[in-house]
PDB file of C-alpha atoms and ligand atoms in Angstrom:
ATOM      1  CA  MET A   1       0.000   0.000   0.000  1.00  0.00           C
ATOM      2  CA  LYS A   2       1.180   3.509  -0.834  1.00  0.00           C
ATOM      3  CA  ASN A   3       0.816   6.104   1.944  1.00  0.00           C
ATOM      4  CA  ILE A   4      -0.732   9.261   0.550  1.00  0.00           C
ATOM      5  CA  ILE A   5      -2.033  12.678   1.516  1.00  0.00           C
ATOM      6  CA  LEU A   6      -4.525  14.348  -0.818  1.00  0.00           C
ATOM      7  CA  ASP A   7      -4.506  18.155  -1.073  1.00  0.00           C
ATOM      8  CA  VAL A   8      -7.761  19.348  -2.643  1.00  0.00           C
ATOM      9  CA  ASP A   9     -10.118  22.262  -3.451  1.00  0.00           C
ATOM     10  CA  THR A  10     -13.250  20.064  -3.571  1.00  0.00           C
ATOM     11  CA  GLY A  11     -14.601  20.745  -6.419  1.00  0.00           C
ATOM     12  CA  ILE A  12     -16.337  18.286  -8.745  1.00  0.00           C
ATOM     13  CA  ASP A  13     -13.284  16.503 -10.127  1.00  0.00           C
ATOM     14  CA  ASP A  14     -11.614  16.619  -6.704  1.00  0.00           C
ATOM     15  CA  ALA A  15     -14.684  14.778  -5.376  1.00  0.00           C
ATOM     16  CA  LEU A  16     -14.279  12.165  -8.112  1.00  0.00           C
ATOM     17  CA  ALA A  17     -10.585  11.870  -7.224  1.00  0.00           C
ATOM     18  CA  LEU A  18     -11.418  11.380  -3.536  1.00  0.00           C
ATOM     19  CA  ALA A  19     -13.981   8.668  -4.290  1.00  0.00           C
ATOM     20  CA  TYR A  20     -11.517   6.911  -6.605  1.00  0.00           C
ATOM     21  CA  ALA A  21      -8.756   7.069  -3.970  1.00  0.00           C
ATOM     22  CA  VAL A  22     -10.984   5.873  -1.107  1.00  0.00           C
ATOM     23  CA  HIS A  23     -12.039   2.868  -3.224  1.00  0.00           C
ATOM     24  CA  SER A  24      -8.463   1.960  -4.215  1.00  0.00           C
ATOM     25  CA  PRO A  25      -6.847  -0.684  -1.979  1.00  0.00           C
ATOM     26  CA  GLU A  26      -3.389   0.304  -3.264  1.00  0.00           C
ATOM     27  CA  LEU A  27      -3.668   3.628  -1.408  1.00  0.00           C
ATOM     28  CA  ASN A  28      -3.583   4.323   2.321  1.00  0.00           C
ATOM     29  CA  ILE A  29      -5.015   7.836   2.766  1.00  0.00           C
ATOM     30  CA  LEU A  30      -3.430   9.345   5.876  1.00  0.00           C
ATOM     31  CA  GLY A  31      -5.285  12.629   5.614  1.00  0.00           C
ATOM     32  CA  VAL A  32      -6.822  15.216   3.322  1.00  0.00           C
ATOM     33  CA  THR A  33      -5.759  18.873   3.323  1.00  0.00           C
ATOM     34  CA  THR A  34      -7.913  21.595   1.802  1.00  0.00           C
ATOM     35  CA  THR A  35      -7.337  24.854   0.005  1.00  0.00           C
ATOM     36  CA  PHE A  36      -9.158  27.436  -2.135  1.00  0.00           C
ATOM     37  CA  GLY A  37      -9.696  27.397  -5.889  1.00  0.00           C
ATOM     38  CA  ASN A  38     -12.926  25.871  -7.135  1.00  0.00           C
ATOM     39  CA  THR A  39     -14.413  27.000  -3.805  1.00  0.00           C
ATOM     40  CA  SER A  40     -13.310  28.830  -0.668  1.00  0.00           C
ATOM     41  CA  VAL A  41     -11.211  26.833   1.812  1.00  0.00           C
ATOM     42  CA  SER A  42     -14.184  26.487   4.188  1.00  0.00           C
ATOM     43  CA  GLU A  43     -16.408  25.140   1.415  1.00  0.00           C
ATOM     44  CA  ALA A  44     -13.683  22.752   0.255  1.00  0.00           C
ATOM     45  CA  THR A  45     -13.378  21.504   3.844  1.00  0.00           C
ATOM     46  CA  ARG A  46     -17.149  21.156   4.265  1.00  0.00           C
ATOM     47  CA  ASN A  47     -17.485  19.329   0.932  1.00  0.00           C
ATOM     48  CA  THR A  48     -14.595  16.997   1.766  1.00  0.00           C
ATOM     49  CA  LEU A  49     -16.034  16.072   5.175  1.00  0.00           C
ATOM     50  CA  GLN A  50     -19.498  15.471   3.683  1.00  0.00           C
ATOM     51  CA  LEU A  51     -18.131  13.381   0.844  1.00  0.00           C
ATOM     52  CA  LEU A  52     -15.921  11.245   3.095  1.00  0.00           C
ATOM     53  CA  GLN A  53     -19.003  10.572   5.224  1.00  0.00           C
ATOM     54  CA  LEU A  54     -20.968   9.468   2.159  1.00  0.00           C
ATOM     55  CA  LEU A  55     -18.049   7.234   1.186  1.00  0.00           C
ATOM     56  CA  GLY A  56     -18.002   5.642   4.660  1.00  0.00           C
ATOM     57  CA  ALA A  57     -14.487   7.071   5.156  1.00  0.00           C
ATOM     58  CA  GLU A  58     -15.067   9.490   8.043  1.00  0.00           C
ATOM     59  CA  ASN A  59     -12.025   8.033   9.768  1.00  0.00           C
ATOM     60  CA  ILE A  60      -9.796   9.977   7.346  1.00  0.00           C
ATOM     61  CA  PRO A  61      -8.841  13.276   9.033  1.00  0.00           C
ATOM     62  CA  VAL A  62      -9.340  16.577   7.179  1.00  0.00           C
ATOM     63  CA  PHE A  63      -7.125  19.650   7.700  1.00  0.00           C
ATOM     64  CA  HIS A  64      -7.967  23.237   6.776  1.00  0.00           C
ATOM     65  CA  GLY A  65      -5.495  25.243   4.668  1.00  0.00           C
ATOM     66  CA  VAL A  66      -4.671  28.934   4.714  1.00  0.00           C
ATOM     67  CA  GLU A  67      -7.185  31.361   3.168  1.00  0.00           C
ATOM     68  CA  GLU A  68      -4.727  33.486   1.206  1.00  0.00           C
ATOM     69  CA  THR A  69      -2.082  33.036  -1.469  1.00  0.00           C
ATOM     70  CA  PHE A  70       1.575  32.403  -0.677  1.00  0.00           C
ATOM     71  CA  THR A  71       2.285  36.137  -0.985  1.00  0.00           C
ATOM     72  CA  GLY A  72      -0.766  37.120   1.083  1.00  0.00           C
ATOM     73  CA  ARG A  73      -3.264  38.007  -1.654  1.00  0.00           C
ATOM     74  CA  LYS A  74      -6.976  37.303  -1.423  1.00  0.00           C
ATOM     75  CA  PRO A  75      -7.915  34.240  -3.522  1.00  0.00           C
ATOM     76  CA  ALA A  76      -9.510  34.834  -6.936  1.00  0.00           C
ATOM     77  CA  GLU A  77     -13.292  34.405  -7.257  1.00  0.00           C
ATOM     78  CA  LYS A  78     -14.432  30.786  -6.993  1.00  0.00           C
ATOM     79  CA  THR A  79     -15.493  29.129 -10.228  1.00  0.00           C
ATOM     80  CA  THR A  80     -19.240  28.774  -9.596  1.00  0.00           C
ATOM     81  CA  TRP A  81     -20.094  28.536 -13.309  1.00  0.00           C
ATOM     82  CA  ILE A  82     -18.294  25.204 -13.565  1.00  0.00           C
ATOM     83  CA  HIS A  83     -18.401  23.777 -10.004  1.00  0.00           C
ATOM     84  CA  GLY A  84     -21.719  25.285  -8.864  1.00  0.00           C
ATOM     85  CA  GLU A  85     -22.465  27.587  -5.921  1.00  0.00           C
ATOM     86  CA  ASN A  86     -21.493  24.856  -3.406  1.00  0.00           C
ATOM     87  CA  GLY A  87     -18.526  23.467  -5.363  1.00  0.00           C
ATOM     88  CA  LEU A  88     -20.276  20.145  -5.983  1.00  0.00           C
ATOM     89  CA  GLY A  89     -22.418  21.163  -8.948  1.00  0.00           C
ATOM     90  CA  ASN A  90     -25.159  22.074  -6.426  1.00  0.00           C
ATOM     91  CA  ALA A  91     -25.675  18.350  -5.696  1.00  0.00           C
ATOM     92  CA  GLN A  92     -26.648  18.046  -2.033  1.00  0.00           C
ATOM     93  CA  LEU A  93     -25.080  15.955   0.728  1.00  0.00           C
ATOM     94  CA  PRO A  94     -26.156  15.543   4.372  1.00  0.00           C
ATOM     95  CA  PRO A  95     -24.242  17.715   6.903  1.00  0.00           C
ATOM     96  CA  ALA A  96     -21.057  16.083   8.162  1.00  0.00           C
ATOM     97  CA  ARG A  97     -21.027  14.653  11.667  1.00  0.00           C
ATOM     98  CA  LYS A  98     -17.279  15.007  11.919  1.00  0.00           C
ATOM     99  CA  GLN A  99     -15.350  18.264  12.369  1.00  0.00           C
ATOM    100  CA  VAL A 100     -12.191  19.457  10.659  1.00  0.00           C
ATOM    101  CA  GLU A 101      -9.035  18.795  12.738  1.00  0.00           C
ATOM    102  CA  ASN A 102      -7.439  21.600  14.760  1.00  0.00           C
ATOM    103  CA  MET A 103      -4.014  21.318  13.132  1.00  0.00           C
ATOM    104  CA  LYS A 104      -3.318  23.510  10.080  1.00  0.00           C
ATOM    105  CA  ALA A 105      -2.874  21.750   6.722  1.00  0.00           C
ATOM    106  CA  HIS A 106       0.819  22.591   6.332  1.00  0.00           C
ATOM    107  CA  ASP A 107       1.636  21.417   9.872  1.00  0.00           C
ATOM    108  CA  PHE A 108      -0.103  18.122   9.160  1.00  0.00           C
ATOM    109  CA  LEU A 109       1.957  17.756   5.981  1.00  0.00           C
ATOM    110  CA  ILE A 110       5.198  18.354   7.904  1.00  0.00           C
ATOM    111  CA  SER A 111       4.426  15.999  10.783  1.00  0.00           C
ATOM    112  CA  THR A 112       3.170  13.205   8.522  1.00  0.00           C
ATOM    113  CA  VAL A 113       6.190  13.376   6.230  1.00  0.00           C
ATOM    114  CA  HIS A 114       8.418  12.982   9.316  1.00  0.00           C
ATOM    115  CA  SER A 115       6.328  10.042  10.535  1.00  0.00           C
ATOM    116  CA  TYR A 116       6.672   8.257   7.168  1.00  0.00           C
ATOM    117  CA  PRO A 117      10.167   9.233   5.922  1.00  0.00           C
ATOM    118  CA  ASN A 118      10.613   8.402   2.220  1.00  0.00           C
ATOM    119  CA  ASP A 119       7.356   6.498   2.331  1.00  0.00           C
ATOM    120  CA  ILE A 120       4.792   9.143   1.471  1.00  0.00           C
ATOM    121  CA  THR A 121       3.321  10.505  -1.745  1.00  0.00           C
ATOM    122  CA  ILE A 122       1.497  13.831  -1.713  1.00  0.00           C
ATOM    123  CA  ILE A 123      -1.187  14.192  -4.383  1.00  0.00           C
ATOM    124  CA  THR A 124      -2.149  17.820  -4.943  1.00  0.00           C
ATOM    125  CA  THR A 125      -5.217  18.607  -7.031  1.00  0.00           C
ATOM    126  CA  ALA A 126      -5.370  22.329  -6.280  1.00  0.00           C
ATOM    127  CA  ASN A 127      -2.997  25.275  -5.811  1.00  0.00           C
ATOM    128  CA  GLN A 128       0.445  24.651  -4.282  1.00  0.00           C
ATOM    129  CA  GLY A 129      -0.059  26.883  -1.207  1.00  0.00           C
ATOM    130  CA  ASN A 130      -0.233  24.230   1.513  1.00  0.00           C
ATOM    131  CA  LEU A 131       2.821  22.402   0.213  1.00  0.00           C
ATOM    132  CA  ALA A 132       4.767  25.657  -0.266  1.00  0.00           C
ATOM    133  CA  ARG A 133       4.070  26.691   3.341  1.00  0.00           C
ATOM    134  CA  ALA A 134       5.101  23.251   4.606  1.00  0.00           C
ATOM    135  CA  ILE A 135       8.411  23.410   2.703  1.00  0.00           C
ATOM    136  CA  GLN A 136       9.030  27.009   3.771  1.00  0.00           C
ATOM    137  CA  LYS A 137       8.532  26.082   7.437  1.00  0.00           C
ATOM    138  CA  ASP A 138      10.529  22.825   7.260  1.00  0.00           C
ATOM    139  CA  PRO A 139      12.754  22.614   4.152  1.00  0.00           C
ATOM    140  CA  GLU A 140      14.047  19.197   5.325  1.00  0.00           C
ATOM    141  CA  ILE A 141      10.813  17.559   4.099  1.00  0.00           C
ATOM    142  CA  VAL A 142      11.849  17.876   0.444  1.00  0.00           C
ATOM    143  CA  HIS A 143      14.301  14.998   1.093  1.00  0.00           C
ATOM    144  CA  LEU A 144      11.709  12.822   2.863  1.00  0.00           C
ATOM    145  CA  VAL A 145       8.862  12.725   0.325  1.00  0.00           C
ATOM    146  CA  GLU A 146       8.743   9.913  -2.211  1.00  0.00           C
ATOM    147  CA  ASP A 147       6.853  11.994  -4.760  1.00  0.00           C
ATOM    148  CA  VAL A 148       4.475  14.916  -5.194  1.00  0.00           C
ATOM    149  CA  ILE A 149       1.985  14.061  -7.929  1.00  0.00           C
ATOM    150  CA  LEU A 150       0.346  17.303  -8.906  1.00  0.00           C
ATOM    151  CA  MET A 151      -2.580  17.982 -11.165  1.00  0.00           C
ATOM    152  CA  GLY A 152      -1.635  21.313 -12.597  1.00  0.00           C
ATOM    153  CA  GLY A 153       0.003  23.139 -15.449  1.00  0.00           C
ATOM    154  CA  ALA A 154      -0.034  22.873 -19.209  1.00  0.00           C
ATOM    155  CA  VAL A 155       3.390  22.358 -20.757  1.00  0.00           C
ATOM    156  CA  THR A 156       2.569  21.507 -24.362  1.00  0.00           C
ATOM    157  CA  VAL A 157      -1.010  22.794 -24.599  1.00  0.00           C
ATOM    158  CA  GLN A 158      -2.923  26.033 -23.873  1.00  0.00           C
ATOM    159  CA  GLY A 159      -4.162  26.905 -20.409  1.00  0.00           C
ATOM    160  CA  ASN A 160      -7.776  26.713 -19.245  1.00  0.00           C
ATOM    161  CA  THR A 161      -7.975  29.875 -17.131  1.00  0.00           C
ATOM    162  CA  THR A 162      -6.053  32.075 -19.540  1.00  0.00           C
ATOM    163  CA  PRO A 163      -4.518  31.005 -22.862  1.00  0.00           C
ATOM    164  CA  TYR A 164      -1.284  30.539 -20.871  1.00  0.00           C
ATOM    165  CA  ALA A 165      -2.289  29.232 -17.472  1.00  0.00           C
ATOM    166  CA  GLU A 166      -3.992  26.199 -15.992  1.00  0.00           C
ATOM    167  CA  ALA A 167      -6.300  26.949 -13.016  1.00  0.00           C
ATOM    168  CA  ASN A 168      -4.359  25.308 -10.171  1.00  0.00           C
ATOM    169  CA  ILE A 169      -1.143  27.107 -11.060  1.00  0.00           C
ATOM    170  CA  TYR A 170      -2.958  30.380 -11.859  1.00  0.00           C
ATOM    171  CA  HIS A 171      -4.606  30.437  -8.420  1.00  0.00           C
ATOM    172  CA  ASP A 172      -1.211  30.792  -6.701  1.00  0.00           C
ATOM    173  CA  PRO A 173       1.695  31.058  -9.156  1.00  0.00           C
ATOM    174  CA  GLU A 174       4.193  32.133  -6.482  1.00  0.00           C
ATOM    175  CA  ALA A 175       3.438  29.015  -4.438  1.00  0.00           C
ATOM    176  CA  ALA A 176       3.975  26.835  -7.523  1.00  0.00           C
ATOM    177  CA  LYS A 177       7.203  28.648  -8.365  1.00  0.00           C
ATOM    178  CA  PHE A 178       8.404  27.983  -4.818  1.00  0.00           C
ATOM    179  CA  THR A 179       7.555  24.250  -4.745  1.00  0.00           C
ATOM    180  CA  PHE A 180       8.899  23.694  -8.283  1.00  0.00           C
ATOM    181  CA  GLN A 181      12.263  25.194  -7.239  1.00  0.00           C
ATOM    182  CA  SER A 182      12.384  23.479  -3.853  1.00  0.00           C
ATOM    183  CA  GLY A 183      14.014  20.224  -4.954  1.00  0.00           C
ATOM    184  CA  ILE A 184      11.046  18.060  -3.877  1.00  0.00           C
ATOM    185  CA  PRO A 185      10.450  15.173  -6.334  1.00  0.00           C
ATOM    186  CA  MET A 186       7.499  15.982  -8.575  1.00  0.00           C
ATOM    187  CA  THR A 187       5.339  14.401 -11.258  1.00  0.00           C
ATOM    188  CA  LEU A 188       3.285  16.887 -13.244  1.00  0.00           C
ATOM    189  CA  VAL A 189      -0.116  15.681 -14.438  1.00  0.00           C
ATOM    190  CA  GLY A 190      -1.171  18.642 -16.546  1.00  0.00           C
ATOM    191  CA  LEU A 191      -3.801  19.527 -19.123  1.00  0.00           C
ATOM    192  CA  ASP A 192      -1.435  17.866 -21.629  1.00  0.00           C
ATOM    193  CA  VAL A 193      -2.927  14.559 -20.490  1.00  0.00           C
ATOM    194  CA  THR A 194      -5.995  15.305 -18.374  1.00  0.00           C
ATOM    195  CA  LEU A 195      -7.954  16.856 -21.241  1.00  0.00           C
ATOM    196  CA  LYS A 196      -7.725  13.510 -23.034  1.00  0.00           C
ATOM    197  CA  THR A 197      -9.458  11.597 -20.213  1.00  0.00           C
ATOM    198  CA  LEU A 198     -13.170  12.306 -20.373  1.00  0.00           C
ATOM    199  CA  LEU A 199     -16.223  11.119 -18.519  1.00  0.00           C
ATOM    200  CA  LYS A 200     -19.058  10.619 -21.004  1.00  0.00           C
ATOM    201  CA  ARG A 201     -22.678  11.600 -20.441  1.00  0.00           C
ATOM    202  CA  SER A 202     -23.798   7.963 -20.887  1.00  0.00           C
ATOM    203  CA  THR A 203     -21.937   7.082 -17.666  1.00  0.00           C
ATOM    204  CA  LEU A 204     -24.386   9.255 -15.727  1.00  0.00           C
ATOM    205  CA  ASP A 205     -27.248   6.988 -16.857  1.00  0.00           C
ATOM    206  CA  ASP A 206     -25.282   3.920 -15.784  1.00  0.00           C
ATOM    207  CA  TRP A 207     -24.746   5.459 -12.368  1.00  0.00           C
ATOM    208  CA  ARG A 208     -28.416   6.416 -11.978  1.00  0.00           C
ATOM    209  CA  LYS A 209     -29.392   2.812 -12.733  1.00  0.00           C
ATOM    210  CA  LYS A 210     -27.222   1.655  -9.829  1.00  0.00           C
ATOM    211  CA  ASP A 211     -29.637   3.639  -7.641  1.00  0.00           C
ATOM    212  CA  THR A 212     -27.429   4.228  -4.607  1.00  0.00           C
ATOM    213  CA  LEU A 213     -26.904   7.471  -2.659  1.00  0.00           C
ATOM    214  CA  LEU A 214     -23.392   7.714  -4.066  1.00  0.00           C
ATOM    215  CA  SER A 215     -24.385   6.934  -7.654  1.00  0.00           C
ATOM    216  CA  HIS A 216     -27.135   9.599  -7.701  1.00  0.00           C
ATOM    217  CA  PHE A 217     -24.838  12.131  -6.052  1.00  0.00           C
ATOM    218  CA  LEU A 218     -22.055  11.536  -8.601  1.00  0.00           C
ATOM    219  CA  ALA A 219     -24.490  11.690 -11.524  1.00  0.00           C
ATOM    220  CA  ASN A 220     -26.129  14.947 -10.345  1.00  0.00           C
ATOM    221  CA  MET A 221     -22.776  16.555  -9.633  1.00  0.00           C
ATOM    222  CA  CYS A 222     -21.211  15.623 -12.973  1.00  0.00           C
ATOM    223  CA  GLU A 223     -24.299  16.613 -14.935  1.00  0.00           C
ATOM    224  CA  PHE A 224     -23.829  20.201 -13.755  1.00  0.00           C
ATOM    225  CA  TYR A 225     -20.217  20.165 -14.951  1.00  0.00           C
ATOM    226  CA  MET A 226     -21.122  18.728 -18.345  1.00  0.00           C
ATOM    227  CA  ASP A 227     -23.984  21.217 -18.819  1.00  0.00           C
ATOM    228  CA  ALA A 228     -21.683  24.101 -17.919  1.00  0.00           C
ATOM    229  CA  TYR A 229     -19.247  23.087 -20.625  1.00  0.00           C
ATOM    230  CA  ALA A 230     -21.972  22.392 -23.182  1.00  0.00           C
ATOM    231  CA  GLU A 231     -23.508  25.850 -22.589  1.00  0.00           C
ATOM    232  CA  ARG A 232     -20.226  27.486 -23.392  1.00  0.00           C
ATOM    233  CA  ASN A 233     -19.914  25.520 -26.612  1.00  0.00           C
ATOM    234  CA  SER A 234     -16.939  23.576 -25.392  1.00  0.00           C
ATOM    235  CA  ASN A 235     -15.842  20.913 -27.847  1.00  0.00           C
ATOM    236  CA  LEU A 236     -14.913  18.649 -24.916  1.00  0.00           C
ATOM    237  CA  ASN A 237     -18.162  16.658 -25.038  1.00  0.00           C
ATOM    238  CA  GLY A 238     -17.810  15.328 -21.511  1.00  0.00           C
ATOM    239  CA  CYS A 239     -16.106  16.201 -18.309  1.00  0.00           C
ATOM    240  CA  ALA A 240     -12.335  16.095 -17.975  1.00  0.00           C
ATOM    241  CA  LEU A 241     -11.021  13.744 -15.312  1.00  0.00           C
ATOM    242  CA  HIS A 242      -8.250  16.145 -14.266  1.00  0.00           C
ATOM    243  CA  ASP A 243      -7.878  15.268 -10.600  1.00  0.00           C
ATOM    244  CA  PRO A 244      -8.745  11.553 -10.878  1.00  0.00           C
ATOM    245  CA  LEU A 245      -5.829  11.121 -13.291  1.00  0.00           C
ATOM    246  CA  ALA A 246      -3.392  12.313 -10.600  1.00  0.00           C
ATOM    247  CA  VAL A 247      -4.789   9.581  -8.322  1.00  0.00           C
ATOM    248  CA  GLY A 248      -4.545   7.112 -11.212  1.00  0.00           C
ATOM    249  CA  VAL A 249      -0.844   7.903 -11.653  1.00  0.00           C
ATOM    250  CA  ALA A 250      -0.308   7.236  -7.927  1.00  0.00           C
ATOM    251  CA  ILE A 251      -2.009   3.848  -8.264  1.00  0.00           C
ATOM    252  CA  ASP A 252      -0.319   2.815 -11.514  1.00  0.00           C
ATOM    253  CA  SER A 253       2.200   5.071 -13.215  1.00  0.00           C
ATOM    254  CA  SER A 254       2.010   2.945 -16.357  1.00  0.00           C
ATOM    255  CA  PHE A 255      -1.237   4.771 -17.237  1.00  0.00           C
ATOM    256  CA  VAL A 256       1.006   7.583 -18.501  1.00  0.00           C
ATOM    257  CA  LYS A 257       4.223   8.218 -20.421  1.00  0.00           C
ATOM    258  CA  MET A 258       6.528  10.723 -18.767  1.00  0.00           C
ATOM    259  CA  LYS A 259       9.553  12.760 -19.663  1.00  0.00           C
ATOM    260  CA  THR A 260      11.985  14.475 -17.283  1.00  0.00           C
ATOM    261  CA  MET A 261      12.019  18.236 -17.854  1.00  0.00           C
ATOM    262  CA  SER A 262      12.926  21.538 -16.260  1.00  0.00           C
ATOM    263  CA  VAL A 263       9.671  23.345 -15.615  1.00  0.00           C
ATOM    264  CA  HIS A 264       9.365  26.877 -14.297  1.00  0.00           C
ATOM    265  CA  VAL A 265       6.384  29.086 -13.552  1.00  0.00           C
ATOM    266  CA  ILE A 266       5.841  32.615 -14.811  1.00  0.00           C
ATOM    267  CA  THR A 267       4.405  34.788 -12.024  1.00  0.00           C
ATOM    268  CA  GLU A 268       3.926  38.161 -13.738  1.00  0.00           C
ATOM    269  CA  GLY A 269       2.269  39.737 -16.745  1.00  0.00           C
ATOM    270  CA  LYS A 270      -0.164  38.251 -19.207  1.00  0.00           C
ATOM    271  CA  GLU A 271       1.598  34.865 -19.044  1.00  0.00           C
ATOM    272  CA  LYS A 272       1.094  34.651 -15.260  1.00  0.00           C
ATOM    273  CA  GLY A 273       0.663  31.018 -14.241  1.00  0.00           C
ATOM    274  CA  GLN A 274       2.235  29.556 -17.365  1.00  0.00           C
ATOM    275  CA  THR A 275       4.335  26.415 -16.842  1.00  0.00           C
ATOM    276  CA  VAL A 276       7.269  26.517 -19.242  1.00  0.00           C
ATOM    277  CA  GLY A 277       9.046  23.199 -19.811  1.00  0.00           C
ATOM    278  CA  LYS A 278      12.364  22.322 -21.425  1.00  0.00           C
ATOM    279  CA  ASP A 279      13.718  18.825 -22.065  1.00  0.00           C
ATOM    280  CA  ASN A 280      16.393  18.146 -19.459  1.00  0.00           C
ATOM    281  CA  GLU A 281      17.359  14.729 -18.094  1.00  0.00           C
ATOM    282  CA  ASP A 282      18.394  16.417 -14.840  1.00  0.00           C
ATOM    283  CA  GLY A 283      15.258  18.552 -14.683  1.00  0.00           C
ATOM    284  CA  ASN A 284      13.082  19.251 -11.628  1.00  0.00           C
ATOM    285  CA  MET A 285      10.161  16.994 -12.497  1.00  0.00           C
ATOM    286  CA  LYS A 286       8.657  14.209 -14.557  1.00  0.00           C
ATOM    287  CA  VAL A 287       6.010  15.553 -16.906  1.00  0.00           C
ATOM    288  CA  CYS A 288       3.171  13.336 -18.168  1.00  0.00           C
ATOM    289  CA  MET A 289       3.160  13.577 -21.955  1.00  0.00           C
ATOM    290  CA  ASP A 290       0.672  10.894 -22.949  1.00  0.00           C
ATOM    291  CA  VAL A 291      -1.963   8.696 -21.345  1.00  0.00           C
ATOM    292  CA  ASP A 292      -3.478   5.305 -22.054  1.00  0.00           C
ATOM    293  CA  VAL A 293      -6.963   6.829 -22.086  1.00  0.00           C
ATOM    294  CA  GLN A 294      -9.118   3.717 -22.296  1.00  0.00           C
ATOM    295  CA  ARG A 295      -7.195   1.730 -19.697  1.00  0.00           C
ATOM    296  CA  PHE A 296      -7.233   4.619 -17.223  1.00  0.00           C
ATOM    297  CA  VAL A 297     -10.905   5.555 -17.742  1.00  0.00           C
ATOM    298  CA  ASP A 298     -11.986   1.906 -17.414  1.00  0.00           C
ATOM    299  CA  HIS A 299      -9.980   1.569 -14.212  1.00  0.00           C
ATOM    300  CA  PHE A 300     -11.444   4.782 -12.791  1.00  0.00           C
ATOM    301  CA  LEU A 301     -15.011   3.724 -13.684  1.00  0.00           C
ATOM    302  CA  SER A 302     -14.556   0.309 -12.119  1.00  0.00           C
ATOM    303  CA  ARG A 303     -13.852   1.970  -8.748  1.00  0.00           C
ATOM    304  CA  VAL A 304     -15.332   5.421  -8.352  1.00  0.00           C
ATOM    305  CA  CYS A 305     -18.956   4.422  -7.789  1.00  0.00           C
ATOM    306  CA  LEU A 306     -18.566   1.340  -5.572  1.00  0.00           C
ATOM    307  CA  ASP A 307     -21.051   0.893  -2.731  1.00  0.00           C
ATOM    308  CA  SER A 308     -19.576   1.779   0.641  1.00  0.00           C
TER     309      SER A 308
HETATM  310  O1  RIB B   1      -7.481  22.856 -14.241  1.00  0.00           O
HETATM  311  C1  RIB B   1      -8.159  21.812 -13.607  1.00  0.00           C
HETATM  312  C2  RIB B   1      -7.968  21.887 -12.114  1.00  0.00           C
HETATM  313  O2  RIB B   1      -8.523  23.103 -11.615  1.00  0.00           O
HETATM  314  C3  RIB B   1      -8.653  20.794 -11.357  1.00  0.00           C
HETATM  315  O3  RIB B   1      -7.887  20.479 -10.218  1.00  0.00           O
HETATM  316  C4  RIB B   1      -9.961  21.436 -10.951  1.00  0.00           C
HETATM  317  O4  RIB B   1     -10.526  20.800  -9.833  1.00  0.00           O
HETATM  318  C5  RIB B   1      -9.535  22.837 -10.662  1.00  0.00           C
HETATM  319  O5  RIB B   1      -9.020  22.927  -9.360  1.00  0.00           O
HETATM  320 CA1   CA B   2      -9.028  20.499  -8.055  1.00  0.00          CA
END
């Protein structure tokens, strides 16, 4: 089993990633840390606690991240048009019985890395703020983490927030610049691959036929996301499995083909949030360049909607 921490801004595809991870016996989820992006930090925390309850995984502790960017700015507006007012496509879940933990997200990251030296993978599916703060407070941890698998960036393709920038990097480019330069091992799962892995509308009917609380919740939530894209004439024709692919890479890295590159982040001007990559065998991260779409999507679908 691989020990992991998930760092999320739950968020529709974060919710899918959480369900996939909880249902994957290869992964031992030690905790979930939350941040802003798709939603505010408080909403991401609330959504995560409610979802874990629905998944029968309330035992997994949840830790609240900081409510501002690495350089102290207020977060950008949440993306209600794509993730709904509540972050879950306005699909409803019962209130969570369990509370968020008292410890801050970055302190949990530091203490857990020390408890599992060289035996922990951090999967980030949101901005890099929690990880950046953890490394800033305790730089030693960069030598103790097996890998950081991050959904973020767009090295060979256009961005999705601006023509240059992918959302997770755009939300806190200084934090990403800091973690990318920190020396921590990283695997970048960017739009280069995630836009190829789509959930089709027909899957929602399959889920509704299963007729469980989880299957109806997932179908309602993803329908909102698909409608949002369709309304804006997106040619995607489905919903991109951005964050689930990062979990997939943690389970089985053979889903993707990677290349070692030097990647840096632009933090100013119209290219703010752009991830610029250059081939370099001694570079700072592995970048996913291609994905076995069918094998990954089948694997994801076989797990995400299991009964608890
Ligand atoms: O660009 C896609 C990423 O931005 C995903 O992590 C999504 O959840 C949003 O945070
Ligand atoms: Ca996310």
